[in-house]
């Protein structure tokens, strides 16, 4: 009895081994569900095309091959350029947009800012009403000159009201106003307060919106579709993949009307394993970014909580 | 107070944006008028001394948006160097191509057109999202009739009258030609696609089989058809489905009906019957409800019977899988009979690709209608600042073999090499990075034949397509835009019954009456009345 009680005390918040086992199994299955599709994609990317043709996608293909990878790296110079584009857009875009969102949110968080309510509503309003595709397109392309350049892939995504709200809430919950008052009393100027007092505390919040932003920039292909048509060297990797995917889908959808022409064109399209190669290339870098950001996000989860 | 101010400012922004959008559209329509108004003056001025020489022309940059391209930026730059050097000599034009791909063309061009982009020439046709007839109606294309005699004189004579006729549409500035049609595979011919290798393995005399099936409207209903499918099924085993294809095409082939351009998108409910042997013969031009005819009933019963026999895969009967399944079966040669809309010489390509002997069994004579005649066109955008020069460019592209070859096939020594006999051979690696959609560009009969095609390829090509007869309903195009409620309701009903019925998945004895009743409810009669009224008006001239 005593031993049992002691054991219990050693493991705080413990549940019975049975329940624990069930939870582990459920979590394990969930994790598996997340990983399996990716493993599957990798397997397909290494499958021989003949195997895909005869037995379809399979975890155990009839034959393995690295042809698709070799083709991708040797025959498609655009892949490397697109890789660079994606990384460039993601790095620059994430840095800029995180910086802008964090500053915007900081101002909204400061109660002594006179137009707080106004700017709060100003950003929030865009979450409810948008200008519509065509007006946005005209403004971006003809007024702002976001046309066939990197800016077209970065600027439209710079300010995200959702991130501003997250960041403002984060400031509110984890940066006590007293801290700013104390800094002011100690003679700290506004910039000093922001960069030396607030910024270090806000790191987890910044990391969260940076990760969200990075995902948005990395995954975006639509802007490229709209604004990058003549100068396709600027296409990011996602746009390249979407294009290949859409090409294949379009041709199979249109084959009823286009007849033989669609079939002839479809024969020129990259193989299925090649498309999977692109998926692998796209997923790997962003998957690598997760652990890096995760440190801050986990830290962020505990920052606001009561300690001790 | 502040809230109200914020609201106001936000409202101003939204309205401002909306006004921009509206402004764009308004410009669009007013611009659309411009060229038509301007042209009489300019053409009047130029009529005497014909088209001026290149040196007299101001340098102009033309942007042209192609469809279905597979062109890398690097290859494009390389080829454009030669194209532009050539064009500057001829008409003092610098060409800036936009190589739209199959996947992005629809979304990108529709946005660009709505946004009034600075593009001079767009690819258009009756199956892409920037649909020729609709966009002509809405004022996006420049009407060409007045400009053609001045700036496209050679073009007028190069493209046959029948194809110009197909390109006529009731557009923003009245009935006329709003785009230059491509002289390509401009005819439709329905065929049964036959796996001759398998048929021979089953012990058939392939030639005799084809001879008896060709142009035979009863082939689909014959014992011979069923027997061949049965033999293939027995020979290949239980999970082999010998009859593969798209049910919608089966229906057209087996009943001898043509597509009506403007029929509901993706949900055909109308039919036009024609004489399969002599398509030009008038057998009473009338548009009927596809599903209410005895021919359709016969077809649906037969298909259901064949399906019950296990000749049609459930994947063929599902609208989501039918196409992919057909492609997969075609690639591996796992079929006996399939459906095909013929393109000249396609059986050779297929035989090579599939590794079997593919033969075609024609079910009708080749014919021409709006669907085939408007298959690929080049329209001059209403936003173009130089519509005349754009037409001069299209004129040159369609009549100058050197330009067409440059733009379509690339530069000699870079994408292809010339052979001694006058044919060409592609340098496959480079050609893969520079392959525009050949048939989408214009008059492809000017191209040099490849070694595979053989020296007389284009002669045979032209002979085949020129023999095509124009259907009695000519280039009739249905405008159902005023019946959008009925169209939606009908498309829903079609989605529920149509495809399954044509694929033989459901029993027509019970389902067909139900289907027809629902169509009636959804307003098929209204659509039919409108269609026949428009057709009568069209035929009357």
PDB file of N, CA, C and O in Angstrom, chain B residues 1-35:
ATOM      1  N   UNK B   1     -16.728  57.834 -32.327  1.00  0.00           N
ATOM      2  CA  UNK B   1     -16.315  58.774 -33.376  1.00  0.00           C
ATOM      3  C   UNK B   1     -15.195  58.180 -34.229  1.00  0.00           C
ATOM      4  O   UNK B   1     -15.256  58.151 -35.458  1.00  0.00           O
ATOM      5  N   UNK B   2     -14.211  57.635 -33.483  1.00  0.00           N
ATOM      6  CA  UNK B   2     -13.065  57.064 -34.210  1.00  0.00           C
ATOM      7  C   UNK B   2     -13.497  55.865 -35.042  1.00  0.00           C
ATOM      8  O   UNK B   2     -13.054  55.663 -36.155  1.00  0.00           O
ATOM      9  N   UNK B   3     -14.382  55.074 -34.404  1.00  0.00           N
ATOM     10  CA  UNK B   3     -14.907  53.886 -35.100  1.00  0.00           C
ATOM     11  C   UNK B   3     -15.552  54.280 -36.420  1.00  0.00           C
ATOM     12  O   UNK B   3     -15.332  53.670 -37.449  1.00  0.00           O
ATOM     13  N   UNK B   4     -16.360  55.342 -36.308  1.00  0.00           N
ATOM     14  CA  UNK B   4     -17.085  55.781 -37.500  1.00  0.00           C
ATOM     15  C   UNK B   4     -16.098  56.244 -38.569  1.00  0.00           C
ATOM     16  O   UNK B   4     -16.214  55.897 -39.750  1.00  0.00           O
ATOM     17  N   UNK B   5     -15.073  56.956 -38.096  1.00  0.00           N
ATOM     18  CA  UNK B   5     -14.057  57.447 -39.018  1.00  0.00           C
ATOM     19  C   UNK B   5     -13.366  56.267 -39.713  1.00  0.00           C
ATOM     20  O   UNK B   5     -13.176  56.261 -40.935  1.00  0.00           O
ATOM     21  N   UNK B   6     -13.029  55.278 -38.885  1.00  0.00           N
ATOM     22  CA  UNK B   6     -12.347  54.101 -39.443  1.00  0.00           C
ATOM     23  C   UNK B   6     -13.223  53.403 -40.463  1.00  0.00           C
ATOM     24  O   UNK B   6     -12.783  53.015 -41.547  1.00  0.00           O
ATOM     25  N   UNK B   7     -14.476  53.296 -40.089  1.00  0.00           N
ATOM     26  CA  UNK B   7     -15.432  52.634 -40.974  1.00  0.00           C
ATOM     27  C   UNK B   7     -15.484  53.370 -42.304  1.00  0.00           C
ATOM     28  O   UNK B   7     -15.452  52.771 -43.373  1.00  0.00           O
ATOM     29  N   UNK B   8     -15.566  54.703 -42.192  1.00  0.00           N
ATOM     30  CA  UNK B   8     -15.659  55.526 -43.387  1.00  0.00           C
ATOM     31  C   UNK B   8     -14.440  55.324 -44.287  1.00  0.00           C
ATOM     32  O   UNK B   8     -14.552  55.100 -45.491  1.00  0.00           O
ATOM     33  N   UNK B   9     -13.274  55.366 -43.645  1.00  0.00           N
ATOM     34  CA  UNK B   9     -12.041  55.240 -44.421  1.00  0.00           C
ATOM     35  C   UNK B   9     -11.997  53.880 -45.122  1.00  0.00           C
ATOM     36  O   UNK B   9     -11.667  53.777 -46.304  1.00  0.00           O
ATOM     37  N   UNK B  10     -12.382  52.860 -44.349  1.00  0.00           N
ATOM     38  CA  UNK B  10     -12.382  51.512 -44.931  1.00  0.00           C
ATOM     39  C   UNK B  10     -13.352  51.443 -46.094  1.00  0.00           C
ATOM     40  O   UNK B  10     -13.071  50.860 -47.139  1.00  0.00           O
ATOM     41  N   UNK B  11     -14.498  52.082 -45.903  1.00  0.00           N
ATOM     42  CA  UNK B  11     -15.522  52.071 -46.940  1.00  0.00           C
ATOM     43  C   UNK B  11     -15.009  52.752 -48.201  1.00  0.00           C
ATOM     44  O   UNK B  11     -15.182  52.268 -49.322  1.00  0.00           O
ATOM     45  N   UNK B  12     -14.338  53.880 -47.972  1.00  0.00           N
ATOM     46  CA  UNK B  12     -13.767  54.619 -49.094  1.00  0.00           C
ATOM     47  C   UNK B  12     -12.794  53.733 -49.850  1.00  0.00           C
ATOM     48  O   UNK B  12     -12.791  53.668 -51.087  1.00  0.00           O
ATOM     49  N   UNK B  13     -11.985  52.992 -49.076  1.00  0.00           N
ATOM     50  CA  UNK B  13     -11.011  52.104 -49.732  1.00  0.00           C
ATOM     51  C   UNK B  13     -11.695  51.054 -50.577  1.00  0.00           C
ATOM     52  O   UNK B  13     -11.330  50.795 -51.717  1.00  0.00           O
ATOM     53  N   UNK B  14     -12.719  50.430 -49.969  1.00  0.00           N
ATOM     54  CA  UNK B  14     -13.430  49.372 -50.704  1.00  0.00           C
ATOM     55  C   UNK B  14     -14.069  49.939 -51.954  1.00  0.00           C
ATOM     56  O   UNK B  14     -13.945  49.390 -53.053  1.00  0.00           O
ATOM     57  N   UNK B  15     -14.754  51.062 -51.774  1.00  0.00           N
ATOM     58  CA  UNK B  15     -15.412  51.666 -52.927  1.00  0.00           C
ATOM     59  C   UNK B  15     -14.385  52.057 -53.972  1.00  0.00           C
ATOM     60  O   UNK B  15     -14.598  51.893 -55.168  1.00  0.00           O
ATOM     61  N   UNK B  16     -13.259  52.574 -53.476  1.00  0.00           N
ATOM     62  CA  UNK B  16     -12.188  52.969 -54.393  1.00  0.00           C
ATOM     63  C   UNK B  16     -11.738  51.793 -55.224  1.00  0.00           C
ATOM     64  O   UNK B  16     -11.634  51.875 -56.444  1.00  0.00           O
ATOM     65  N   UNK B  17     -11.537  50.660 -54.534  1.00  0.00           N
ATOM     66  CA  UNK B  17     -11.091  49.462 -55.248  1.00  0.00           C
ATOM     67  C   UNK B  17     -12.140  49.013 -56.241  1.00  0.00           C
ATOM     68  O   UNK B  17     -11.866  48.696 -57.384  1.00  0.00           O
ATOM     69  N   UNK B  18     -13.398  49.028 -55.747  1.00  0.00           N
ATOM     70  CA  UNK B  18     -14.482  48.578 -56.616  1.00  0.00           C
ATOM     71  C   UNK B  18     -14.558  49.477 -57.846  1.00  0.00           C
ATOM     72  O   UNK B  18     -14.759  49.017 -58.961  1.00  0.00           O
ATOM     73  N   UNK B  19     -14.365  50.774 -57.596  1.00  0.00           N
ATOM     74  CA  UNK B  19     -14.424  51.719 -58.709  1.00  0.00           C
ATOM     75  C   UNK B  19     -13.322  51.423 -59.709  1.00  0.00           C
ATOM     76  O   UNK B  19     -13.517  51.467 -60.916  1.00  0.00           O
ATOM     77  N   UNK B  20     -12.138  51.068 -59.151  1.00  0.00           N
ATOM     78  CA  UNK B  20     -11.033  50.693 -60.036  1.00  0.00           C
ATOM     79  C   UNK B  20     -11.438  49.549 -60.928  1.00  0.00           C
ATOM     80  O   UNK B  20     -11.207  49.557 -62.122  1.00  0.00           O
ATOM     81  N   UNK B  21     -12.054  48.551 -60.276  1.00  0.00           N
ATOM     82  CA  UNK B  21     -12.480  47.370 -61.034  1.00  0.00           C
ATOM     83  C   UNK B  21     -13.469  47.766 -62.095  1.00  0.00           C
ATOM     84  O   UNK B  21     -13.339  47.434 -63.263  1.00  0.00           O
ATOM     85  N   UNK B  22     -14.469  48.536 -61.663  1.00  0.00           N
ATOM     86  CA  UNK B  22     -15.495  48.962 -62.602  1.00  0.00           C
ATOM     87  C   UNK B  22     -14.867  49.778 -63.715  1.00  0.00           C
ATOM     88  O   UNK B  22     -15.178  49.602 -64.878  1.00  0.00           O
ATOM     89  N   UNK B  23     -13.924  50.627 -63.306  1.00  0.00           N
ATOM     90  CA  UNK B  23     -13.240  51.479 -64.274  1.00  0.00           C
ATOM     91  C   UNK B  23     -12.560  50.653 -65.335  1.00  0.00           C
ATOM     92  O   UNK B  23     -12.648  50.941 -66.515  1.00  0.00           O
ATOM     93  N   UNK B  24     -11.904  49.583 -64.847  1.00  0.00           N
ATOM     94  CA  UNK B  24     -11.209  48.699 -65.779  1.00  0.00           C
ATOM     95  C   UNK B  24     -12.177  48.159 -66.815  1.00  0.00           C
ATOM     96  O   UNK B  24     -11.924  48.193 -68.010  1.00  0.00           O
ATOM     97  N   UNK B  25     -13.328  47.704 -66.294  1.00  0.00           N
ATOM     98  CA  UNK B  25     -14.301  47.112 -67.195  1.00  0.00           C
ATOM     99  C   UNK B  25     -14.862  48.141 -68.166  1.00  0.00           C
ATOM    100  O   UNK B  25     -15.055  47.876 -69.339  1.00  0.00           O
ATOM    101  N   UNK B  26     -15.106  49.338 -67.592  1.00  0.00           N
ATOM    102  CA  UNK B  26     -15.687  50.379 -68.418  1.00  0.00           C
ATOM    103  C   UNK B  26     -14.725  50.734 -69.558  1.00  0.00           C
ATOM    104  O   UNK B  26     -15.122  50.860 -70.699  1.00  0.00           O
ATOM    105  N   UNK B  27     -13.434  50.820 -69.186  1.00  0.00           N
ATOM    106  CA  UNK B  27     -12.438  51.100 -70.216  1.00  0.00           C
ATOM    107  C   UNK B  27     -12.505  50.051 -71.308  1.00  0.00           C
ATOM    108  O   UNK B  27     -12.434  50.336 -72.479  1.00  0.00           O
ATOM    109  N   UNK B  28     -12.625  48.817 -70.767  1.00  0.00           N
ATOM    110  CA  UNK B  28     -12.651  47.674 -71.656  1.00  0.00           C
ATOM    111  C   UNK B  28     -13.682  47.864 -72.765  1.00  0.00           C
ATOM    112  O   UNK B  28     -13.380  47.781 -73.934  1.00  0.00           O
ATOM    113  N   UNK B  29     -14.917  48.150 -72.300  1.00  0.00           N
ATOM    114  CA  UNK B  29     -15.982  48.190 -73.277  1.00  0.00           C
ATOM    115  C   UNK B  29     -15.852  49.410 -74.184  1.00  0.00           C
ATOM    116  O   UNK B  29     -16.128  49.323 -75.361  1.00  0.00           O
ATOM    117  N   UNK B  30     -15.417  50.525 -73.582  1.00  0.00           N
ATOM    118  CA  UNK B  30     -15.309  51.687 -74.453  1.00  0.00           C
ATOM    119  C   UNK B  30     -14.144  51.505 -75.431  1.00  0.00           C
ATOM    120  O   UNK B  30     -14.226  51.905 -76.573  1.00  0.00           O
ATOM    121  N   UNK B  31     -13.089  50.850 -74.926  1.00  0.00           N
ATOM    122  CA  UNK B  31     -11.965  50.565 -75.822  1.00  0.00           C
ATOM    123  C   UNK B  31     -12.399  49.661 -76.966  1.00  0.00           C
ATOM    124  O   UNK B  31     -11.933  49.778 -78.080  1.00  0.00           O
ATOM    125  N   UNK B  32     -13.300  48.767 -76.614  1.00  0.00           N
ATOM    126  CA  UNK B  32     -13.706  47.777 -77.612  1.00  0.00           C
ATOM    127  C   UNK B  32     -14.269  48.462 -78.847  1.00  0.00           C
ATOM    128  O   UNK B  32     -14.177  47.954 -79.944  1.00  0.00           O
ATOM    129  N   UNK B  33     -14.868  49.609 -78.587  1.00  0.00           N
ATOM    130  CA  UNK B  33     -15.439  50.331 -79.713  1.00  0.00           C
ATOM    131  C   UNK B  33     -14.381  50.922 -80.623  1.00  0.00           C
ATOM    132  O   UNK B  33     -14.569  51.052 -81.801  1.00  0.00           O
ATOM    133  N   UNK B  34     -13.298  51.306 -79.945  1.00  0.00           N
ATOM    134  CA  UNK B  34     -12.312  52.133 -80.623  1.00  0.00           C
ATOM    135  C   UNK B  34     -11.820  51.599 -81.960  1.00  0.00           C
ATOM    136  O   UNK B  34     -11.992  52.274 -82.965  1.00  0.00           O
ATOM    137  N   UNK B  35     -11.241  50.411 -81.943  1.00  0.00           N
ATOM    138  CA  UNK B  35     -10.636  49.968 -83.192  1.00  0.00           C
ATOM    139  C   UNK B  35     -11.654  49.940 -84.324  1.00  0.00           C
ATOM    140  O   UNK B  35     -11.354  50.366 -85.431  1.00  0.00           O
TER     141      UNK B  35
END
